[in-house]
């Protein structure tokens, strides 16, 4: 987009340079243009006392031959030399003469702008599609991440449940060991108390007579 802007600036600068060039050429060749206001009366001499012998069309290009007081002697497009008020001449090309060239340049700039707009719209469309694809990918990744988080939470709950069951089974087993040991110890104690009170058998004596 920056390159397009630079290109447009270069074209605009070219237009301005061409207008300046036309103006410079006009000044160098002593060319002048009749004012764009209205048709201008011309006289046969350099004062108001001379009779009017015709007119020059608004915007007509003339060649300035000499100046005398408020008047300039000019040669028109017909080849005749007449006198016209200097204030009714201008050093820049008339709008009528500049219009076709400027219109052509405007058309060229318009075509350039249309091309820039088309290029920009294509780039914008491409960027929009890319952005939409990235947003869709991000949404898919976020959804998958949420699923993994849920699965991980379920796994943690299962681990906690299994750990609780294991702890309970260990407590039950330990309790059984205690009860078994207590039973054995109690039985041993009971035997120890009973055995001393059991009647003893007397040993038989052998008699040899």
PDB file of C-alpha atoms in Angstrom:
ATOM      1  CA  UNK A   1       0.000   0.000   0.000  1.00  0.00           C
ATOM      2  CA  UNK A   2       2.895   2.355   0.732  1.00  0.00           C
ATOM      3  CA  UNK A   3       4.319   1.700  -2.739  1.00  0.00           C
ATOM      4  CA  UNK A   4       0.934   2.598  -4.274  1.00  0.00           C
ATOM      5  CA  UNK A   5       0.869   5.846  -2.324  1.00  0.00           C
ATOM      6  CA  UNK A   6       4.391   6.698  -3.510  1.00  0.00           C
ATOM      7  CA  UNK A   7       3.366   5.916  -7.068  1.00  0.00           C
ATOM      8  CA  UNK A   8       0.333   8.201  -6.788  1.00  0.00           C
ATOM      9  CA  UNK A   9       2.537  10.964  -5.335  1.00  0.00           C
ATOM     10  CA  UNK A  10       4.963  10.617  -8.229  1.00  0.00           C
ATOM     11  CA  UNK A  11       2.139  10.933 -10.755  1.00  0.00           C
ATOM     12  CA  UNK A  12       0.771  14.014  -9.005  1.00  0.00           C
ATOM     13  CA  UNK A  13       4.258  15.535  -8.953  1.00  0.00           C
ATOM     14  CA  UNK A  14       4.572  14.843 -12.674  1.00  0.00           C
ATOM     15  CA  UNK A  15       1.311  16.703 -13.301  1.00  0.00           C
ATOM     16  CA  UNK A  16       2.548  19.711 -11.352  1.00  0.00           C
ATOM     17  CA  UNK A  17       5.906  19.657 -13.133  1.00  0.00           C
ATOM     18  CA  UNK A  18       4.198  19.534 -16.520  1.00  0.00           C
ATOM     19  CA  UNK A  19       2.085  22.579 -15.645  1.00  0.00           C
ATOM     20  CA  UNK A  20       5.177  24.456 -14.419  1.00  0.00           C
ATOM     21  CA  UNK A  21       7.004  23.426 -17.582  1.00  0.00           C
ATOM     22  CA  UNK A  22       4.203  24.812 -19.736  1.00  0.00           C
ATOM     23  CA  UNK A  23       4.308  28.068 -17.808  1.00  0.00           C
ATOM     24  CA  UNK A  24       8.087  28.315 -18.125  1.00  0.00           C
ATOM     25  CA  UNK A  25       7.893  27.646 -21.859  1.00  0.00           C
ATOM     26  CA  UNK A  26       5.262  30.357 -22.233  1.00  0.00           C
ATOM     27  CA  UNK A  27       7.450  32.921 -20.494  1.00  0.00           C
ATOM     28  CA  UNK A  28      10.544  31.960 -22.477  1.00  0.00           C
ATOM     29  CA  UNK A  29       8.842  32.203 -25.891  1.00  0.00           C
ATOM     30  CA  UNK A  30       7.085  35.515 -25.041  1.00  0.00           C
ATOM     31  CA  UNK A  31       3.786  33.793 -25.453  1.00  0.00           C
ATOM     32  CA  UNK A  32       0.649  35.042 -23.710  1.00  0.00           C
ATOM     33  CA  UNK A  33      -2.980  34.097 -23.473  1.00  0.00           C
ATOM     34  CA  UNK A  34      -6.034  36.255 -23.532  1.00  0.00           C
ATOM     35  CA  UNK A  35      -7.841  36.370 -20.219  1.00  0.00           C
ATOM     36  CA  UNK A  36     -10.438  33.658 -19.704  1.00  0.00           C
ATOM     37  CA  UNK A  37     -13.018  36.189 -18.605  1.00  0.00           C
ATOM     38  CA  UNK A  38     -14.562  37.436 -21.876  1.00  0.00           C
ATOM     39  CA  UNK A  39     -13.626  38.201 -25.461  1.00  0.00           C
ATOM     40  CA  UNK A  40     -11.232  41.168 -25.596  1.00  0.00           C
ATOM     41  CA  UNK A  41     -11.494  44.173 -27.937  1.00  0.00           C
ATOM     42  CA  UNK A  42      -8.356  45.038 -29.883  1.00  0.00           C
ATOM     43  CA  UNK A  43      -7.320  48.329 -31.430  1.00  0.00           C
ATOM     44  CA  UNK A  44      -5.204  49.491 -34.270  1.00  0.00           C
ATOM     45  CA  UNK A  45      -2.835  51.415 -31.973  1.00  0.00           C
ATOM     46  CA  UNK A  46      -1.477  51.492 -28.388  1.00  0.00           C
ATOM     47  CA  UNK A  47      -3.994  53.975 -26.915  1.00  0.00           C
ATOM     48  CA  UNK A  48      -7.709  54.226 -26.298  1.00  0.00           C
ATOM     49  CA  UNK A  49      -7.858  56.780 -29.097  1.00  0.00           C
ATOM     50  CA  UNK A  50      -7.321  54.176 -31.766  1.00  0.00           C
ATOM     51  CA  UNK A  51     -10.366  52.537 -33.210  1.00  0.00           C
ATOM     52  CA  UNK A  52     -11.524  49.051 -32.311  1.00  0.00           C
ATOM     53  CA  UNK A  53     -10.783  46.707 -35.166  1.00  0.00           C
ATOM     54  CA  UNK A  54     -11.886  43.393 -33.737  1.00  0.00           C
ATOM     55  CA  UNK A  55     -11.765  41.017 -30.796  1.00  0.00           C
ATOM     56  CA  UNK A  56      -9.649  38.170 -29.440  1.00  0.00           C
ATOM     57  CA  UNK A  57     -11.378  35.116 -28.083  1.00  0.00           C
ATOM     58  CA  UNK A  58     -11.150  34.335 -24.404  1.00  0.00           C
ATOM     59  CA  UNK A  59      -8.240  31.978 -23.773  1.00  0.00           C
ATOM     60  CA  UNK A  60      -6.731  32.487 -27.237  1.00  0.00           C
ATOM     61  CA  UNK A  61      -2.951  32.163 -27.457  1.00  0.00           C
ATOM     62  CA  UNK A  62      -1.068  35.159 -28.883  1.00  0.00           C
ATOM     63  CA  UNK A  63       2.551  36.184 -29.427  1.00  0.00           C
ATOM     64  CA  UNK A  64       3.647  39.368 -27.689  1.00  0.00           C
ATOM     65  CA  UNK A  65       5.683  41.525 -30.074  1.00  0.00           C
ATOM     66  CA  UNK A  66       6.117  44.735 -28.086  1.00  0.00           C
ATOM     67  CA  UNK A  67       4.641  46.833 -25.284  1.00  0.00           C
ATOM     68  CA  UNK A  68       3.695  50.507 -25.225  1.00  0.00           C
ATOM     69  CA  UNK A  69       2.116  52.035 -22.143  1.00  0.00           C
ATOM     70  CA  UNK A  70      -0.909  49.996 -21.089  1.00  0.00           C
ATOM     71  CA  UNK A  71      -1.056  48.162 -24.423  1.00  0.00           C
ATOM     72  CA  UNK A  72       0.798  45.259 -26.005  1.00  0.00           C
ATOM     73  CA  UNK A  73       1.089  44.530 -29.714  1.00  0.00           C
ATOM     74  CA  UNK A  74       0.343  40.897 -30.312  1.00  0.00           C
ATOM     75  CA  UNK A  75      -0.001  38.500 -33.212  1.00  0.00           C
ATOM     76  CA  UNK A  76      -3.099  36.309 -33.009  1.00  0.00           C
ATOM     77  CA  UNK A  77      -3.746  32.883 -34.446  1.00  0.00           C
ATOM     78  CA  UNK A  78      -5.002  34.495 -37.648  1.00  0.00           C
ATOM     79  CA  UNK A  79      -1.580  36.125 -38.187  1.00  0.00           C
ATOM     80  CA  UNK A  80      -2.828  39.700 -37.802  1.00  0.00           C
ATOM     81  CA  UNK A  81      -1.079  42.080 -35.396  1.00  0.00           C
ATOM     82  CA  UNK A  82      -3.258  44.147 -33.103  1.00  0.00           C
ATOM     83  CA  UNK A  83      -3.024  46.110 -29.882  1.00  0.00           C
ATOM     84  CA  UNK A  84      -4.639  44.859 -26.689  1.00  0.00           C
ATOM     85  CA  UNK A  85      -4.621  46.025 -23.072  1.00  0.00           C
ATOM     86  CA  UNK A  86      -1.718  44.330 -21.295  1.00  0.00           C
ATOM     87  CA  UNK A  87      -3.844  43.648 -18.220  1.00  0.00           C
ATOM     88  CA  UNK A  88      -6.111  41.492 -20.340  1.00  0.00           C
ATOM     89  CA  UNK A  89      -3.239  39.104 -21.091  1.00  0.00           C
ATOM     90  CA  UNK A  90      -1.875  36.415 -18.801  1.00  0.00           C
ATOM     91  CA  UNK A  91       1.392  34.544 -18.807  1.00  0.00           C
ATOM     92  CA  UNK A  92      -0.079  31.136 -18.060  1.00  0.00           C
ATOM     93  CA  UNK A  93      -2.002  28.969 -20.515  1.00  0.00           C
ATOM     94  CA  UNK A  94      -5.711  29.509 -20.488  1.00  0.00           C
ATOM     95  CA  UNK A  95      -7.990  27.077 -18.738  1.00  0.00           C
ATOM     96  CA  UNK A  96      -9.492  26.198 -22.125  1.00  0.00           C
ATOM     97  CA  UNK A  97      -6.079  25.123 -23.425  1.00  0.00           C
ATOM     98  CA  UNK A  98      -5.056  23.327 -20.222  1.00  0.00           C
ATOM     99  CA  UNK A  99      -8.366  21.530 -19.842  1.00  0.00           C
ATOM    100  CA  UNK A 100      -7.821  18.690 -22.389  1.00  0.00           C
ATOM    101  CA  UNK A 101      -4.333  17.927 -21.053  1.00  0.00           C
ATOM    102  CA  UNK A 102      -5.455  18.130 -17.472  1.00  0.00           C
ATOM    103  CA  UNK A 103      -8.498  15.987 -18.265  1.00  0.00           C
ATOM    104  CA  UNK A 104      -6.226  13.357 -19.802  1.00  0.00           C
ATOM    105  CA  UNK A 105      -4.039  13.424 -16.716  1.00  0.00           C
ATOM    106  CA  UNK A 106      -7.115  13.212 -14.500  1.00  0.00           C
ATOM    107  CA  UNK A 107      -8.286  10.194 -16.485  1.00  0.00           C
ATOM    108  CA  UNK A 108      -4.859   8.603 -16.086  1.00  0.00           C
ATOM    109  CA  UNK A 109      -4.845   9.308 -12.353  1.00  0.00           C
ATOM    110  CA  UNK A 110      -8.378   7.939 -12.075  1.00  0.00           C
ATOM    111  CA  UNK A 111      -7.299   4.739 -13.819  1.00  0.00           C
ATOM    112  CA  UNK A 112      -4.291   4.516 -11.495  1.00  0.00           C
ATOM    113  CA  UNK A 113      -6.533   5.024  -8.464  1.00  0.00           C
ATOM    114  CA  UNK A 114      -8.957   2.394  -9.727  1.00  0.00           C
ATOM    115  CA  UNK A 115      -6.045  -0.011 -10.074  1.00  0.00           C
ATOM    116  CA  UNK A 116      -4.841   0.865  -6.598  1.00  0.00           C
ATOM    117  CA  UNK A 117      -8.350   0.370  -5.215  1.00  0.00           C
ATOM    118  CA  UNK A 118      -8.661  -3.009  -6.945  1.00  0.00           C
ATOM    119  CA  UNK A 119      -5.265  -4.078  -5.644  1.00  0.00           C
ATOM    120  CA  UNK A 120      -6.107  -2.856  -2.168  1.00  0.00           C
ATOM    121  CA  UNK A 121      -9.466  -4.620  -2.209  1.00  0.00           C
ATOM    122  CA  UNK A 122      -7.791  -7.850  -3.297  1.00  0.00           C
ATOM    123  CA  UNK A 123      -5.178  -7.515  -0.568  1.00  0.00           C
ATOM    124  CA  UNK A 124      -7.842  -6.645   1.981  1.00  0.00           C
ATOM    125  CA  UNK A 125      -9.944  -9.622   0.896  1.00  0.00           C
ATOM    126  CA  UNK A 126      -6.913 -11.906   1.126  1.00  0.00           C
ATOM    127  CA  UNK A 127      -6.001 -10.501   4.536  1.00  0.00           C
ATOM    128  CA  UNK A 128      -9.596 -10.910   5.699  1.00  0.00           C
ATOM    129  CA  UNK A 129      -9.691 -14.526   4.565  1.00  0.00           C
ATOM    130  CA  UNK A 130      -6.349 -15.200   6.260  1.00  0.00           C
ATOM    131  CA  UNK A 131      -7.569 -13.525   9.437  1.00  0.00           C
ATOM    132  CA  UNK A 132     -10.780 -15.552   9.397  1.00  0.00           C
ATOM    133  CA  UNK A 133      -8.792 -18.773   8.956  1.00  0.00           C
ATOM    134  CA  UNK A 134      -6.515 -17.822  11.845  1.00  0.00           C
ATOM    135  CA  UNK A 135      -9.480 -16.941  14.040  1.00  0.00           C
ATOM    136  CA  UNK A 136     -11.120 -20.272  13.178  1.00  0.00           C
ATOM    137  CA  UNK A 137      -7.882 -22.107  13.980  1.00  0.00           C
ATOM    138  CA  UNK A 138      -7.577 -20.260  17.290  1.00  0.00           C
ATOM    139  CA  UNK A 139     -11.209 -21.121  18.113  1.00  0.00           C
ATOM    140  CA  UNK A 140     -10.568 -24.789  17.281  1.00  0.00           C
ATOM    141  CA  UNK A 141      -7.433 -24.826  19.427  1.00  0.00           C
ATOM    142  CA  UNK A 142      -9.275 -23.180  22.322  1.00  0.00           C
ATOM    143  CA  UNK A 143     -12.096 -25.736  22.047  1.00  0.00           C
ATOM    144  CA  UNK A 144      -9.574 -28.586  21.978  1.00  0.00           C
ATOM    145  CA  UNK A 145      -7.759 -27.077  24.941  1.00  0.00           C
ATOM    146  CA  UNK A 146     -11.035 -26.923  26.890  1.00  0.00           C
ATOM    147  CA  UNK A 147     -11.698 -30.571  26.058  1.00  0.00           C
ATOM    148  CA  UNK A 148      -8.227 -31.533  27.260  1.00  0.00           C
ATOM    149  CA  UNK A 149      -8.739 -29.508  30.437  1.00  0.00           C
ATOM    150  CA  UNK A 150     -12.021 -31.349  31.086  1.00  0.00           C
ATOM    151  CA  UNK A 151     -10.385 -34.723  30.447  1.00  0.00           C
ATOM    152  CA  UNK A 152      -7.495 -33.802  32.725  1.00  0.00           C
ATOM    153  CA  UNK A 153      -9.921 -32.743  35.482  1.00  0.00           C
ATOM    154  CA  UNK A 154     -11.815 -36.029  35.131  1.00  0.00           C
ATOM    155  CA  UNK A 155      -8.521 -37.933  35.330  1.00  0.00           C
ATOM    156  CA  UNK A 156      -7.556 -36.020  38.468  1.00  0.00           C
ATOM    157  CA  UNK A 157     -10.906 -36.846  40.042  1.00  0.00           C
ATOM    158  CA  UNK A 158     -10.437 -40.533  39.204  1.00  0.00           C
ATOM    159  CA  UNK A 159      -6.943 -40.461  40.693  1.00  0.00           C
ATOM    160  CA  UNK A 160      -8.277 -38.862  43.888  1.00  0.00           C
ATOM    161  CA  UNK A 161     -11.051 -41.473  44.095  1.00  0.00           C
ATOM    162  CA  UNK A 162      -8.592 -44.343  43.583  1.00  0.00           C
ATOM    163  CA  UNK A 163      -6.225 -42.833  46.134  1.00  0.00           C
ATOM    164  CA  UNK A 164      -9.074 -42.603  48.655  1.00  0.00           C
ATOM    165  CA  UNK A 165      -9.998 -46.252  48.032  1.00  0.00           C
ATOM    166  CA  UNK A 166      -6.360 -47.284  48.416  1.00  0.00           C
ATOM    167  CA  UNK A 167      -6.067 -45.396  51.693  1.00  0.00           C
ATOM    168  CA  UNK A 168      -9.261 -47.078  52.949  1.00  0.00           C
ATOM    169  CA  UNK A 169      -8.015 -50.532  51.966  1.00  0.00           C
ATOM    170  CA  UNK A 170      -4.686 -49.885  53.681  1.00  0.00           C
ATOM    171  CA  UNK A 171      -6.508 -48.853  56.853  1.00  0.00           C
ATOM    172  CA  UNK A 172      -8.696 -51.995  56.678  1.00  0.00           C
ATOM    173  CA  UNK A 173      -5.662 -54.217  56.166  1.00  0.00           C
ATOM    174  CA  UNK A 174      -3.815 -52.575  59.025  1.00  0.00           C
ATOM    175  CA  UNK A 175      -6.841 -52.991  61.243  1.00  0.00           C
ATOM    176  CA  UNK A 176      -6.999 -56.693  60.341  1.00  0.00           C
ATOM    177  CA  UNK A 177      -3.337 -57.091  61.190  1.00  0.00           C
ATOM    178  CA  UNK A 178      -3.929 -55.455  64.518  1.00  0.00           C
ATOM    179  CA  UNK A 179      -6.922 -57.670  65.243  1.00  0.00           C
ATOM    180  CA  UNK A 180      -5.076 -60.783  64.151  1.00  0.00           C
ATOM    181  CA  UNK A 181      -2.071 -59.888  66.268  1.00  0.00           C
ATOM    182  CA  UNK A 182      -4.283 -59.010  69.191  1.00  0.00           C
ATOM    183  CA  UNK A 183      -6.090 -62.325  68.852  1.00  0.00           C
ATOM    184  CA  UNK A 184      -2.847 -64.254  68.792  1.00  0.00           C
ATOM    185  CA  UNK A 185      -1.519 -62.339  71.767  1.00  0.00           C
ATOM    186  CA  UNK A 186      -4.752 -62.881  73.697  1.00  0.00           C
ATOM    187  CA  UNK A 187      -4.746 -66.587  72.944  1.00  0.00           C
ATOM    188  CA  UNK A 188      -1.156 -66.865  74.081  1.00  0.00           C
ATOM    189  CA  UNK A 189      -1.924 -65.050  77.270  1.00  0.00           C
ATOM    190  CA  UNK A 190      -4.911 -67.244  77.927  1.00  0.00           C
ATOM    191  CA  UNK A 191      -2.859 -70.365  77.379  1.00  0.00           C
ATOM    192  CA  UNK A 192      -0.200 -69.010  79.676  1.00  0.00           C
ATOM    193  CA  UNK A 193      -2.773 -68.540  82.407  1.00  0.00           C
ATOM    194  CA  UNK A 194      -4.454 -71.902  81.992  1.00  0.00           C
ATOM    195  CA  UNK A 195      -1.474 -74.194  81.601  1.00  0.00           C
ATOM    196  CA  UNK A 196      -0.040 -73.668  85.129  1.00  0.00           C
ATOM    197  CA  UNK A 197      -3.325 -74.746  86.654  1.00  0.00           C
ATOM    198  CA  UNK A 198      -3.669 -77.994  84.790  1.00  0.00           C
ATOM    199  CA  UNK A 199      -3.139 -81.172  86.964  1.00  0.00           C
ATOM    200  CA  UNK A 200       0.148 -82.839  86.453  1.00  0.00           C
ATOM    201  CA  UNK A 201       0.500 -86.544  86.001  1.00  0.00           C
ATOM    202  CA  UNK A 202       2.503 -88.352  88.614  1.00  0.00           C
ATOM    203  CA  UNK A 203       5.358 -90.437  87.494  1.00  0.00           C
ATOM    204  CA  UNK A 204       5.005 -94.122  88.092  1.00  0.00           C
ATOM    205  CA  UNK A 205       7.636 -95.688  90.302  1.00  0.00           C
ATOM    206  CA  UNK A 206       9.076 -99.036  89.384  1.00  0.00           C
ATOM    207  CA  UNK A 207       9.139-101.515  92.207  1.00  0.00           C
ATOM    208  CA  UNK A 208      11.575-104.464  92.243  1.00  0.00           C
ATOM    209  CA  UNK A 209      10.357-106.793  94.838  1.00  0.00           C
TER     210      UNK A 209
END
